[in-house]
């Protein structure tokens, strides 16, 4: 069921590109417009770039991924996610939830969507990435990786280094939270049609103190040696077409 959402718009901002001596001479990129949307008990700010409104914090509705459990092949119930204990409550709140690909699509609030690969490329172009790099895979760009992590004092997009959850090889097999505080992983909704063995989709990865953004694809789930299926979990930013408000 879609949740009731309310919107608050704020004044139009002008896109500014210039030189910022306080941030390693990065270009100054500002959104065309900003606003807020309330979903359930949480309020999310958004920024507008190239005709798209992007949430500026990671989505956090639904059951937290670190509370999930899994019934293993022997019938025992395991905590699904291991090695989460070192994060502070403030970090849990700031990083938001991590979602499987199916959850990421299904949880989109009314009027919003999981961004497509093309949506991400529009944002990267608005931040200055050259058209010749947009369709490349791997790490691309020059300064866009830093710009996309800036808070409201800069671009306002503020992608976070919340890590991801994947199967840990070895015995016993568990799903682990990996690379938190080092990398951020964000789903797109676009399936990589070149991968035929199972469903794979494009995603974006950012890293600490990096000027680039990675575009690549991965399978949405993985299997252990006895064919148990484990979902991958990543962060989610929802997007919508610009509203007339």
XYZ file of C-alpha atoms in Angstrom:
245
model
C 0.000 0.000 0.000
C 1.323 3.434 -0.891
C 1.804 5.727 2.068
C 0.296 9.193 2.288
C 2.961 11.720 1.466
C 2.992 15.479 1.832
C 5.218 17.975 0.066
C 6.815 21.247 1.032
C 8.540 23.271 -1.663
C 11.049 26.018 -1.105
C 12.328 28.804 -3.239
C 13.992 28.296 -6.589
C 17.771 28.162 -6.524
C 19.991 28.998 -9.460
C 22.501 26.486 -10.777
C 25.894 28.037 -10.148
C 29.183 26.831 -11.550
C 32.331 28.496 -10.387
C 35.485 28.024 -8.371
C 35.316 27.067 -4.700
C 38.649 27.742 -2.971
C 37.399 26.145 0.243
C 36.883 22.710 -1.335
C 39.992 21.892 -3.365
C 38.897 24.168 -6.208
C 35.885 22.014 -7.023
C 33.260 23.633 -9.233
C 30.289 25.007 -7.318
C 27.139 23.130 -8.347
C 23.820 24.126 -6.791
C 20.356 22.613 -7.366
C 17.687 24.312 -9.438
C 15.191 23.866 -6.605
C 14.881 22.147 -3.226
C 12.042 20.888 -1.080
C 10.888 18.298 1.424
C 8.588 15.301 1.364
C 7.109 13.514 4.394
C 6.702 9.751 4.091
C 5.268 8.005 7.119
C 7.198 9.286 10.135
C 10.240 10.437 8.151
C 10.920 13.634 6.231
C 13.228 13.590 3.217
C 14.699 16.638 1.553
C 15.108 16.674 -2.210
C 17.106 18.623 -4.793
C 16.330 19.198 -8.455
C 18.794 18.601 -11.275
C 18.037 18.318 -15.007
C 14.301 18.048 -14.452
C 14.541 15.349 -11.776
C 13.973 15.591 -8.023
C 16.402 13.444 -5.995
C 16.026 12.551 -2.330
C 19.076 13.773 -0.411
C 19.131 11.080 2.276
C 19.015 7.304 2.114
C 15.565 5.758 2.353
C 14.798 4.226 5.752
C 11.267 2.820 5.677
C 10.459 -0.839 6.353
C 12.193 -3.500 8.451
C 15.877 -2.613 8.986
C 18.097 -5.066 7.128
C 20.107 -5.782 10.289
C 16.960 -7.205 11.958
C 16.329 -9.776 9.210
C 16.777 -13.487 9.837
C 17.312 -16.477 7.582
C 16.349 -20.152 7.943
C 19.422 -22.114 6.810
C 19.566 -25.482 5.080
C 19.591 -27.272 8.426
C 16.436 -25.563 9.663
C 18.222 -23.257 12.093
C 17.442 -19.554 12.263
C 20.455 -17.300 11.810
C 20.770 -13.555 12.030
C 20.908 -12.584 8.388
C 23.410 -9.783 8.819
C 26.669 -10.102 10.763
C 29.266 -7.583 11.897
C 26.870 -4.660 12.281
C 27.567 -4.002 15.945
C 30.307 -1.420 15.485
C 27.976 1.198 13.994
C 26.625 3.844 16.344
C 22.873 4.602 16.603
C 23.570 7.933 14.918
C 25.158 6.128 11.974
C 22.251 3.694 11.663
C 19.899 6.651 11.442
C 22.067 8.627 9.032
C 22.853 5.743 6.669
C 19.233 4.617 6.434
C 18.178 1.122 5.412
C 19.672 -1.246 2.846
C 17.296 -3.074 0.507
C 17.197 -5.977 -1.887
C 16.518 -5.059 -5.502
C 12.899 -6.207 -5.261
C 12.350 -4.209 -2.061
C 13.981 -1.147 -3.599
C 11.458 -1.189 -6.446
C 8.430 -2.119 -4.346
C 8.993 0.471 -1.607
C 8.960 3.494 -3.930
C 6.475 6.050 -2.526
C 3.645 7.228 -4.745
C 4.998 9.555 -7.407
C 8.601 8.411 -6.910
C 10.642 5.633 -8.514
C 13.892 3.766 -8.192
C 16.175 5.677 -10.579
C 16.956 4.124 -13.924
C 20.474 3.973 -15.292
C 19.495 6.920 -17.517
C 18.318 8.912 -14.476
C 21.730 8.446 -12.890
C 23.458 9.518 -16.105
C 21.338 12.701 -16.257
C 22.467 13.551 -12.737
C 26.105 12.815 -13.527
C 25.903 15.003 -16.647
C 24.376 17.834 -14.580
C 27.369 17.559 -12.242
C 29.723 17.965 -15.188
C 30.566 14.460 -16.412
C 31.457 14.478 -20.093
C 28.934 12.881 -22.485
C 31.646 10.548 -23.734
C 32.026 8.969 -20.292
C 28.381 8.549 -19.336
C 27.915 5.177 -21.038
C 31.261 3.781 -19.887
C 31.433 1.121 -17.205
C 33.919 1.215 -14.348
C 35.125 4.354 -12.597
C 34.312 7.496 -14.583
C 34.417 11.256 -14.215
C 36.846 13.803 -12.829
C 35.219 15.633 -9.882
C 31.670 14.249 -9.948
C 32.409 11.622 -7.295
C 33.167 14.365 -4.798
C 30.329 16.624 -5.895
C 27.739 13.877 -5.507
C 28.773 13.410 -1.861
C 28.438 17.087 -0.918
C 25.784 18.161 1.580
C 23.586 21.256 1.394
C 26.647 23.514 1.405
C 27.482 22.138 -2.058
C 25.485 20.068 -4.534
C 23.156 18.869 -1.771
C 22.905 15.298 -3.129
C 24.912 13.886 -0.222
C 25.363 10.242 -1.229
C 26.605 8.309 1.811
C 29.171 5.574 2.411
C 26.745 3.022 3.859
C 28.417 -0.080 2.396
C 26.467 -3.084 1.141
C 25.439 -6.561 2.286
C 26.670 -9.675 0.492
C 27.418 -13.324 1.173
C 30.657 -13.962 3.040
C 32.630 -16.827 1.445
C 33.860 -19.642 3.644
C 32.294 -21.653 6.450
C 29.991 -20.825 8.100
C 28.246 -18.805 5.431
C 26.582 -15.563 6.481
C 25.683 -12.287 4.895
C 27.929 -9.484 6.070
C 27.803 -5.720 6.047
C 30.850 -4.708 4.038
C 32.823 -1.552 3.273
C 30.716 0.755 5.444
C 32.324 4.210 5.793
C 34.456 3.388 2.739
C 32.002 2.894 -0.144
C 28.389 3.632 -0.987
C 26.335 1.336 -3.249
C 23.105 2.536 -4.897
C 20.628 0.526 -6.955
C 19.256 1.507 -10.320
C 16.159 -0.174 -11.740
C 17.768 -0.971 -15.102
C 18.457 -4.604 -15.948
C 21.743 -5.427 -17.700
C 20.427 -7.347 -20.695
C 23.913 -8.560 -21.624
C 23.956 -10.835 -18.567
C 21.885 -13.942 -19.313
C 22.617 -16.392 -16.483
C 20.432 -14.562 -13.945
C 19.059 -11.080 -13.307
C 21.752 -8.421 -13.114
C 21.146 -4.678 -12.799
C 23.215 -1.527 -13.023
C 24.221 0.302 -9.861
C 26.421 3.205 -8.787
C 29.315 3.042 -6.355
C 31.114 5.927 -4.692
C 34.090 5.812 -2.361
C 35.708 7.886 0.339
C 37.690 10.847 -0.952
C 37.232 9.806 -4.593
C 36.541 12.099 -7.524
C 34.947 9.364 -9.657
C 31.700 7.384 -9.791
C 31.554 3.734 -10.759
C 28.883 2.452 -13.145
C 28.633 -1.326 -13.402
C 26.169 -4.179 -12.940
C 25.773 -7.070 -10.525
C 23.410 -9.957 -9.913
C 20.583 -9.171 -7.505
C 21.164 -12.393 -5.539
C 23.827 -15.027 -5.010
C 23.956 -18.688 -3.977
C 26.039 -20.641 -1.499
C 27.541 -24.072 -2.143
C 24.236 -25.824 -1.327
C 22.228 -23.473 -3.563
C 20.625 -21.380 -0.819
C 19.722 -18.006 -2.317
C 20.846 -14.787 -0.630
C 19.739 -11.313 -1.683
C 22.179 -8.446 -2.102
C 21.345 -5.281 -0.152
C 22.237 -1.715 -1.194
C 21.212 1.841 -0.392
C 18.287 3.523 -2.134
C 17.674 7.064 -3.361
C 14.326 7.646 -4.996
C 13.733 10.123 -7.804
C 10.724 11.671 -9.519
C 10.098 13.848 -12.537
C 10.131 17.530 -11.565
C 6.807 18.750 -10.166
C 5.115 22.052 -10.894
C 5.267 23.279 -7.311
